[in-house]
Amino acid sequence: KSSNCPSLKLDLPMPQKEMEAEALALMDEFVKHRGEEHPGWHSLVLHGYDKQTTDDWTSNAYDFKSRPEYKWTEIADACPVTTDWLKNTWSYSTFDRVRFMLLMPGGCIREHKDYDTRKLAAYNVAINNPEGVEFVMEDAGLIPWQPGDARAIDIGRRHSVRHLGTEPRIHMIIHGAPTFEHSKLVCRSYDKLLEELNAK
């Protein structure tokens, strides 16, 4: 929470090809995310209120008076490999929102920040990451995403994404309550990053 690291790649394997196939099979289910502000940006909920309530419950787009109950949606049922990975490899005690995030070719996620504080506060998983996608962060430049990467992201920094390629780009954003095992994973991932930097 105080490293000032823009993103941290987790030392965590994932069945990337199988998870990508599950997400691509659901292309017709995705809905627009945050209206027309970010052209070509769509989302689909695996864990949350329902499969199409993609933003935080406090958003002005909804009429919730209090936090709704979150659950696994029918999208999770259609993604057995992804759901098994989340439940048995991703070390959270409980999940909040878990969403596929789709950016279509020619689309962009306009510059924004999600929090006022600077810390690694969200997890983003590259279900795929086609050629031509540029994810840029304030004071950090381009993030070197590869398919299968799971990264902690400082979304208190301004960041944006543009898609200059030809294939749909699908990531997953995970929110929830980390366990002690997850904290050990983050520390192990920091150690691996330092080893790589010292080897250069």
PDB file of C-alpha atoms in Angstrom:
ATOM      1  CA  LYS A   1       0.000   0.000   0.000  1.00  0.00           C
ATOM      2  CA  SER A   2       2.988   2.310   0.078  1.00  0.00           C
ATOM      3  CA  SER A   3       5.415   1.049  -2.576  1.00  0.00           C
ATOM      4  CA  ASN A   4       4.399   3.571  -5.264  1.00  0.00           C
ATOM      5  CA  CYS A   5       4.657   0.674  -7.728  1.00  0.00           C
ATOM      6  CA  PRO A   6       2.388   1.306 -10.764  1.00  0.00           C
ATOM      7  CA  SER A   7       1.726  -2.399 -11.387  1.00  0.00           C
ATOM      8  CA  LEU A   8       3.002  -5.706 -10.061  1.00  0.00           C
ATOM      9  CA  LYS A   9       2.893  -8.922 -12.075  1.00  0.00           C
ATOM     10  CA  LEU A  10       1.826 -11.776  -9.803  1.00  0.00           C
ATOM     11  CA  ASP A  11       3.789 -15.010  -9.733  1.00  0.00           C
ATOM     12  CA  LEU A  12       0.632 -16.990 -10.434  1.00  0.00           C
ATOM     13  CA  PRO A  13      -0.119 -19.504 -13.223  1.00  0.00           C
ATOM     14  CA  MET A  14      -3.447 -19.610 -15.048  1.00  0.00           C
ATOM     15  CA  PRO A  15      -5.014 -21.797 -17.767  1.00  0.00           C
ATOM     16  CA  GLN A  16      -4.987 -18.854 -20.173  1.00  0.00           C
ATOM     17  CA  LYS A  17      -6.083 -20.601 -23.381  1.00  0.00           C
ATOM     18  CA  GLU A  18      -9.053 -22.325 -21.744  1.00  0.00           C
ATOM     19  CA  MET A  19     -10.133 -19.120 -19.983  1.00  0.00           C
ATOM     20  CA  GLU A  20      -9.847 -17.159 -23.228  1.00  0.00           C
ATOM     21  CA  ALA A  21     -12.008 -19.720 -25.063  1.00  0.00           C
ATOM     22  CA  GLU A  22     -14.701 -19.461 -22.372  1.00  0.00           C
ATOM     23  CA  ALA A  23     -14.761 -15.654 -22.544  1.00  0.00           C
ATOM     24  CA  LEU A  24     -14.798 -15.503 -26.349  1.00  0.00           C
ATOM     25  CA  ALA A  25     -17.748 -17.921 -26.433  1.00  0.00           C
ATOM     26  CA  LEU A  26     -19.791 -15.294 -24.528  1.00  0.00           C
ATOM     27  CA  MET A  27     -19.205 -12.328 -26.838  1.00  0.00           C
ATOM     28  CA  ASP A  28     -22.952 -11.853 -27.400  1.00  0.00           C
ATOM     29  CA  GLU A  29     -23.545 -11.463 -23.648  1.00  0.00           C
ATOM     30  CA  PHE A  30     -21.342  -8.393 -23.065  1.00  0.00           C
ATOM     31  CA  VAL A  31     -22.980  -5.026 -22.353  1.00  0.00           C
ATOM     32  CA  LYS A  32     -21.692  -1.464 -22.615  1.00  0.00           C
ATOM     33  CA  HIS A  33     -19.674  -0.342 -19.625  1.00  0.00           C
ATOM     34  CA  ARG A  34     -19.985   3.267 -18.412  1.00  0.00           C
ATOM     35  CA  GLY A  35     -22.068   4.378 -21.376  1.00  0.00           C
ATOM     36  CA  GLU A  36     -20.543   6.188 -24.335  1.00  0.00           C
ATOM     37  CA  GLU A  37     -17.756   7.810 -22.324  1.00  0.00           C
ATOM     38  CA  HIS A  38     -15.378   4.991 -23.284  1.00  0.00           C
ATOM     39  CA  PRO A  39     -16.131   3.824 -26.850  1.00  0.00           C
ATOM     40  CA  GLY A  40     -15.889   0.091 -27.428  1.00  0.00           C
ATOM     41  CA  TRP A  41     -15.658  -0.825 -23.719  1.00  0.00           C
ATOM     42  CA  HIS A  42     -17.968  -3.637 -22.572  1.00  0.00           C
ATOM     43  CA  SER A  43     -18.267  -5.864 -19.533  1.00  0.00           C
ATOM     44  CA  LEU A  44     -19.818  -9.089 -18.252  1.00  0.00           C
ATOM     45  CA  VAL A  45     -20.150 -10.110 -14.598  1.00  0.00           C
ATOM     46  CA  LEU A  46     -19.112 -13.493 -13.210  1.00  0.00           C
ATOM     47  CA  HIS A  47     -19.615 -12.497  -9.572  1.00  0.00           C
ATOM     48  CA  GLY A  48     -21.795  -9.556  -8.582  1.00  0.00           C
ATOM     49  CA  TYR A  49     -25.424  -8.481  -8.437  1.00  0.00           C
ATOM     50  CA  ASP A  50     -26.250  -9.898 -11.873  1.00  0.00           C
ATOM     51  CA  LYS A  51     -24.437 -10.461 -15.162  1.00  0.00           C
ATOM     52  CA  GLN A  52     -25.185  -6.962 -16.520  1.00  0.00           C
ATOM     53  CA  THR A  53     -24.735  -4.718 -13.457  1.00  0.00           C
ATOM     54  CA  THR A  54     -21.113  -3.996 -14.303  1.00  0.00           C
ATOM     55  CA  ASP A  55     -20.296  -0.813 -12.370  1.00  0.00           C
ATOM     56  CA  ASP A  56     -20.013  -0.269  -8.626  1.00  0.00           C
ATOM     57  CA  TRP A  57     -23.371  -0.275  -6.827  1.00  0.00           C
ATOM     58  CA  THR A  58     -22.790   3.374  -5.784  1.00  0.00           C
ATOM     59  CA  SER A  59     -22.804   4.498  -9.432  1.00  0.00           C
ATOM     60  CA  ASN A  60     -25.450   7.025 -10.451  1.00  0.00           C
ATOM     61  CA  ALA A  61     -26.524   4.516 -13.102  1.00  0.00           C
ATOM     62  CA  TYR A  62     -28.279   2.425 -10.415  1.00  0.00           C
ATOM     63  CA  ASP A  63     -30.940   2.975  -7.752  1.00  0.00           C
ATOM     64  CA  PHE A  64     -29.417   0.875  -4.964  1.00  0.00           C
ATOM     65  CA  LYS A  65     -29.864   2.337  -1.463  1.00  0.00           C
ATOM     66  CA  SER A  66     -27.384  -0.108   0.077  1.00  0.00           C
ATOM     67  CA  ARG A  67     -24.860  -2.634  -1.147  1.00  0.00           C
ATOM     68  CA  PRO A  68     -26.702  -5.496  -2.864  1.00  0.00           C
ATOM     69  CA  GLU A  69     -25.931  -9.152  -2.252  1.00  0.00           C
ATOM     70  CA  TYR A  70     -23.239 -10.416  -4.609  1.00  0.00           C
ATOM     71  CA  LYS A  71     -23.251 -13.970  -5.956  1.00  0.00           C
ATOM     72  CA  TRP A  72     -21.894 -16.099  -8.787  1.00  0.00           C
ATOM     73  CA  THR A  73     -23.947 -15.342 -11.903  1.00  0.00           C
ATOM     74  CA  GLU A  74     -24.962 -17.629 -14.749  1.00  0.00           C
ATOM     75  CA  ILE A  75     -21.840 -16.405 -16.552  1.00  0.00           C
ATOM     76  CA  ALA A  76     -19.729 -18.208 -13.948  1.00  0.00           C
ATOM     77  CA  ASP A  77     -21.721 -21.367 -14.674  1.00  0.00           C
ATOM     78  CA  ALA A  78     -20.802 -20.993 -18.365  1.00  0.00           C
ATOM     79  CA  CYS A  79     -17.085 -20.611 -17.479  1.00  0.00           C
ATOM     80  CA  PRO A  80     -16.161 -23.678 -15.389  1.00  0.00           C
ATOM     81  CA  VAL A  81     -12.385 -23.393 -15.910  1.00  0.00           C
ATOM     82  CA  THR A  82     -12.328 -19.675 -15.065  1.00  0.00           C
ATOM     83  CA  THR A  83     -14.567 -20.129 -12.036  1.00  0.00           C
ATOM     84  CA  ASP A  84     -12.524 -23.056 -10.734  1.00  0.00           C
ATOM     85  CA  TRP A  85      -9.332 -20.964 -11.089  1.00  0.00           C
ATOM     86  CA  LEU A  86     -10.915 -18.105  -9.162  1.00  0.00           C
ATOM     87  CA  LYS A  87     -12.241 -20.331  -6.376  1.00  0.00           C
ATOM     88  CA  ASN A  88      -9.220 -22.603  -5.983  1.00  0.00           C
ATOM     89  CA  THR A  89      -6.160 -20.662  -7.158  1.00  0.00           C
ATOM     90  CA  TRP A  90      -7.014 -17.005  -6.542  1.00  0.00           C
ATOM     91  CA  SER A  91      -6.570 -16.647  -2.763  1.00  0.00           C
ATOM     92  CA  TYR A  92      -9.529 -14.525  -1.644  1.00  0.00           C
ATOM     93  CA  SER A  93     -11.779 -15.347   1.293  1.00  0.00           C
ATOM     94  CA  THR A  94     -14.756 -13.650  -0.404  1.00  0.00           C
ATOM     95  CA  PHE A  95     -15.308 -12.008  -3.780  1.00  0.00           C
ATOM     96  CA  ASP A  96     -16.953  -8.693  -4.567  1.00  0.00           C
ATOM     97  CA  ARG A  97     -17.274  -7.864  -8.280  1.00  0.00           C
ATOM     98  CA  VAL A  98     -15.487 -10.120 -10.765  1.00  0.00           C
ATOM     99  CA  ARG A  99     -15.942  -9.049 -14.379  1.00  0.00           C
ATOM    100  CA  PHE A 100     -14.729  -9.776 -17.878  1.00  0.00           C
ATOM    101  CA  MET A 101     -13.776  -6.457 -19.491  1.00  0.00           C
ATOM    102  CA  LEU A 102     -13.893  -6.323 -23.303  1.00  0.00           C
ATOM    103  CA  LEU A 103     -12.307  -3.622 -25.438  1.00  0.00           C
ATOM    104  CA  MET A 104     -13.177  -3.836 -29.114  1.00  0.00           C
ATOM    105  CA  PRO A 105     -10.743  -2.929 -31.915  1.00  0.00           C
ATOM    106  CA  GLY A 106     -10.766   0.829 -32.452  1.00  0.00           C
ATOM    107  CA  GLY A 107     -12.060   1.397 -28.913  1.00  0.00           C
ATOM    108  CA  CYS A 108     -10.513   3.256 -26.017  1.00  0.00           C
ATOM    109  CA  ILE A 109     -10.789   3.605 -22.272  1.00  0.00           C
ATOM    110  CA  ARG A 110     -10.342   7.307 -21.772  1.00  0.00           C
ATOM    111  CA  GLU A 111      -7.905   8.710 -19.233  1.00  0.00           C
ATOM    112  CA  HIS A 112      -9.261   8.425 -15.701  1.00  0.00           C
ATOM    113  CA  LYS A 113      -8.399   7.347 -12.175  1.00  0.00           C
ATOM    114  CA  ASP A 114     -10.597   5.277  -9.882  1.00  0.00           C
ATOM    115  CA  TYR A 115      -9.293   6.376  -6.468  1.00  0.00           C
ATOM    116  CA  ASP A 116      -7.707   9.439  -4.912  1.00  0.00           C
ATOM    117  CA  THR A 117      -5.139   7.341  -3.034  1.00  0.00           C
ATOM    118  CA  ARG A 118      -2.012   5.887  -4.643  1.00  0.00           C
ATOM    119  CA  LYS A 119      -1.696   2.160  -3.931  1.00  0.00           C
ATOM    120  CA  LEU A 120      -2.048  -1.205  -5.640  1.00  0.00           C
ATOM    121  CA  ALA A 121      -5.820  -1.391  -5.282  1.00  0.00           C
ATOM    122  CA  ALA A 122      -7.200  -3.597  -8.065  1.00  0.00           C
ATOM    123  CA  TYR A 123      -6.290  -6.809  -9.855  1.00  0.00           C
ATOM    124  CA  ASN A 124      -6.402  -7.066 -13.622  1.00  0.00           C
ATOM    125  CA  VAL A 125      -5.936 -10.393 -15.449  1.00  0.00           C
ATOM    126  CA  ALA A 126      -5.068 -10.536 -19.150  1.00  0.00           C
ATOM    127  CA  ILE A 127      -7.409 -13.211 -20.492  1.00  0.00           C
ATOM    128  CA  ASN A 128      -5.798 -12.213 -23.773  1.00  0.00           C
ATOM    129  CA  ASN A 129      -3.916  -9.138 -24.932  1.00  0.00           C
ATOM    130  CA  PRO A 130      -3.791  -8.813 -28.729  1.00  0.00           C
ATOM    131  CA  GLU A 131      -1.259  -6.843 -30.691  1.00  0.00           C
ATOM    132  CA  GLY A 132      -2.065  -3.135 -30.909  1.00  0.00           C
ATOM    133  CA  VAL A 133      -3.392  -2.611 -27.367  1.00  0.00           C
ATOM    134  CA  GLU A 134      -1.648   0.109 -25.360  1.00  0.00           C
ATOM    135  CA  PHE A 135      -2.257   0.433 -21.603  1.00  0.00           C
ATOM    136  CA  VAL A 136      -0.565   3.574 -20.289  1.00  0.00           C
ATOM    137  CA  MET A 137      -0.255   4.786 -16.689  1.00  0.00           C
ATOM    138  CA  GLU A 138       0.685   8.162 -15.241  1.00  0.00           C
ATOM    139  CA  ASP A 139       4.425   8.397 -14.463  1.00  0.00           C
ATOM    140  CA  ALA A 140       4.918   4.795 -15.620  1.00  0.00           C
ATOM    141  CA  GLY A 141       4.428   4.658 -19.399  1.00  0.00           C
ATOM    142  CA  LEU A 142       3.201   1.528 -21.162  1.00  0.00           C
ATOM    143  CA  ILE A 143       2.459  -1.559 -19.062  1.00  0.00           C
ATOM    144  CA  PRO A 144       3.990  -4.629 -20.802  1.00  0.00           C
ATOM    145  CA  TRP A 145       0.939  -6.897 -20.720  1.00  0.00           C
ATOM    146  CA  GLN A 146       1.214 -10.483 -21.969  1.00  0.00           C
ATOM    147  CA  PRO A 147      -1.654 -12.999 -22.228  1.00  0.00           C
ATOM    148  CA  GLY A 148      -2.011 -14.757 -18.882  1.00  0.00           C
ATOM    149  CA  ASP A 149      -0.560 -11.904 -16.803  1.00  0.00           C
ATOM    150  CA  ALA A 150      -2.279 -11.135 -13.510  1.00  0.00           C
ATOM    151  CA  ARG A 151      -1.261  -7.708 -12.212  1.00  0.00           C
ATOM    152  CA  ALA A 152      -1.994  -5.586  -9.196  1.00  0.00           C
ATOM    153  CA  ILE A 153      -2.684  -2.071 -10.501  1.00  0.00           C
ATOM    154  CA  ASP A 154      -2.407   1.361  -8.899  1.00  0.00           C
ATOM    155  CA  ILE A 155      -5.677   2.775 -10.218  1.00  0.00           C
ATOM    156  CA  GLY A 156      -5.092   5.907  -8.158  1.00  0.00           C
ATOM    157  CA  ARG A 157      -2.829   6.881 -11.077  1.00  0.00           C
ATOM    158  CA  ARG A 158      -4.424   8.256 -14.201  1.00  0.00           C
ATOM    159  CA  HIS A 159      -4.511   5.539 -16.849  1.00  0.00           C
ATOM    160  CA  SER A 160      -5.975   4.870 -20.271  1.00  0.00           C
ATOM    161  CA  VAL A 161      -6.122   2.138 -22.902  1.00  0.00           C
ATOM    162  CA  ARG A 162      -6.410   2.351 -26.674  1.00  0.00           C
ATOM    163  CA  HIS A 163      -6.925  -0.538 -29.069  1.00  0.00           C
ATOM    164  CA  LEU A 164      -5.218  -0.124 -32.428  1.00  0.00           C
ATOM    165  CA  GLY A 165      -5.359  -3.821 -33.279  1.00  0.00           C
ATOM    166  CA  THR A 166      -7.889  -6.124 -34.933  1.00  0.00           C
ATOM    167  CA  GLU A 167      -8.882  -8.706 -32.287  1.00  0.00           C
ATOM    168  CA  PRO A 168     -11.096  -8.235 -29.200  1.00  0.00           C
ATOM    169  CA  ARG A 169      -9.100  -7.639 -26.021  1.00  0.00           C
ATOM    170  CA  ILE A 170     -10.503  -9.306 -22.884  1.00  0.00           C
ATOM    171  CA  HIS A 171      -9.187  -8.784 -19.367  1.00  0.00           C
ATOM    172  CA  MET A 172     -10.773  -9.624 -16.024  1.00  0.00           C
ATOM    173  CA  ILE A 173     -10.976  -7.318 -12.994  1.00  0.00           C
ATOM    174  CA  ILE A 174     -11.154  -8.964  -9.573  1.00  0.00           C
ATOM    175  CA  HIS A 175     -12.278  -7.323  -6.321  1.00  0.00           C
ATOM    176  CA  GLY A 176     -12.597  -9.040  -2.963  1.00  0.00           C
ATOM    177  CA  ALA A 177     -11.031  -9.813   0.406  1.00  0.00           C
ATOM    178  CA  PRO A 178      -7.438 -11.105   0.230  1.00  0.00           C
ATOM    179  CA  THR A 179      -6.281 -13.893   2.509  1.00  0.00           C
ATOM    180  CA  PHE A 180      -2.883 -14.192   4.194  1.00  0.00           C
ATOM    181  CA  GLU A 181      -1.913 -16.543   1.346  1.00  0.00           C
ATOM    182  CA  HIS A 182      -2.616 -13.729  -1.082  1.00  0.00           C
ATOM    183  CA  SER A 183      -0.368 -11.394   0.890  1.00  0.00           C
ATOM    184  CA  LYS A 184       2.415 -13.991   0.641  1.00  0.00           C
ATOM    185  CA  LEU A 185       1.828 -14.173  -3.125  1.00  0.00           C
ATOM    186  CA  VAL A 186       2.246 -10.393  -3.413  1.00  0.00           C
ATOM    187  CA  CYS A 187       5.486 -10.499  -1.410  1.00  0.00           C
ATOM    188  CA  ARG A 188       6.792 -13.394  -3.526  1.00  0.00           C
ATOM    189  CA  SER A 189       5.926 -11.440  -6.662  1.00  0.00           C
ATOM    190  CA  TYR A 190       7.813  -8.365  -5.387  1.00  0.00           C
ATOM    191  CA  ASP A 191      10.838 -10.569  -4.700  1.00  0.00           C
ATOM    192  CA  LYS A 192      10.699 -11.983  -8.225  1.00  0.00           C
ATOM    193  CA  LEU A 193      10.460  -8.471  -9.693  1.00  0.00           C
ATOM    194  CA  LEU A 194      13.510  -7.358  -7.697  1.00  0.00           C
ATOM    195  CA  GLU A 195      15.460 -10.416  -8.874  1.00  0.00           C
ATOM    196  CA  GLU A 196      14.628  -9.574 -12.491  1.00  0.00           C
ATOM    197  CA  LEU A 197      15.598  -5.922 -12.060  1.00  0.00           C
ATOM    198  CA  ASN A 198      18.894  -6.818 -10.326  1.00  0.00           C
ATOM    199  CA  ALA A 199      19.722  -9.243 -13.120  1.00  0.00           C
ATOM    200  CA  LYS A 200      19.564  -6.478 -15.759  1.00  0.00           C
TER     201      LYS A 200
END
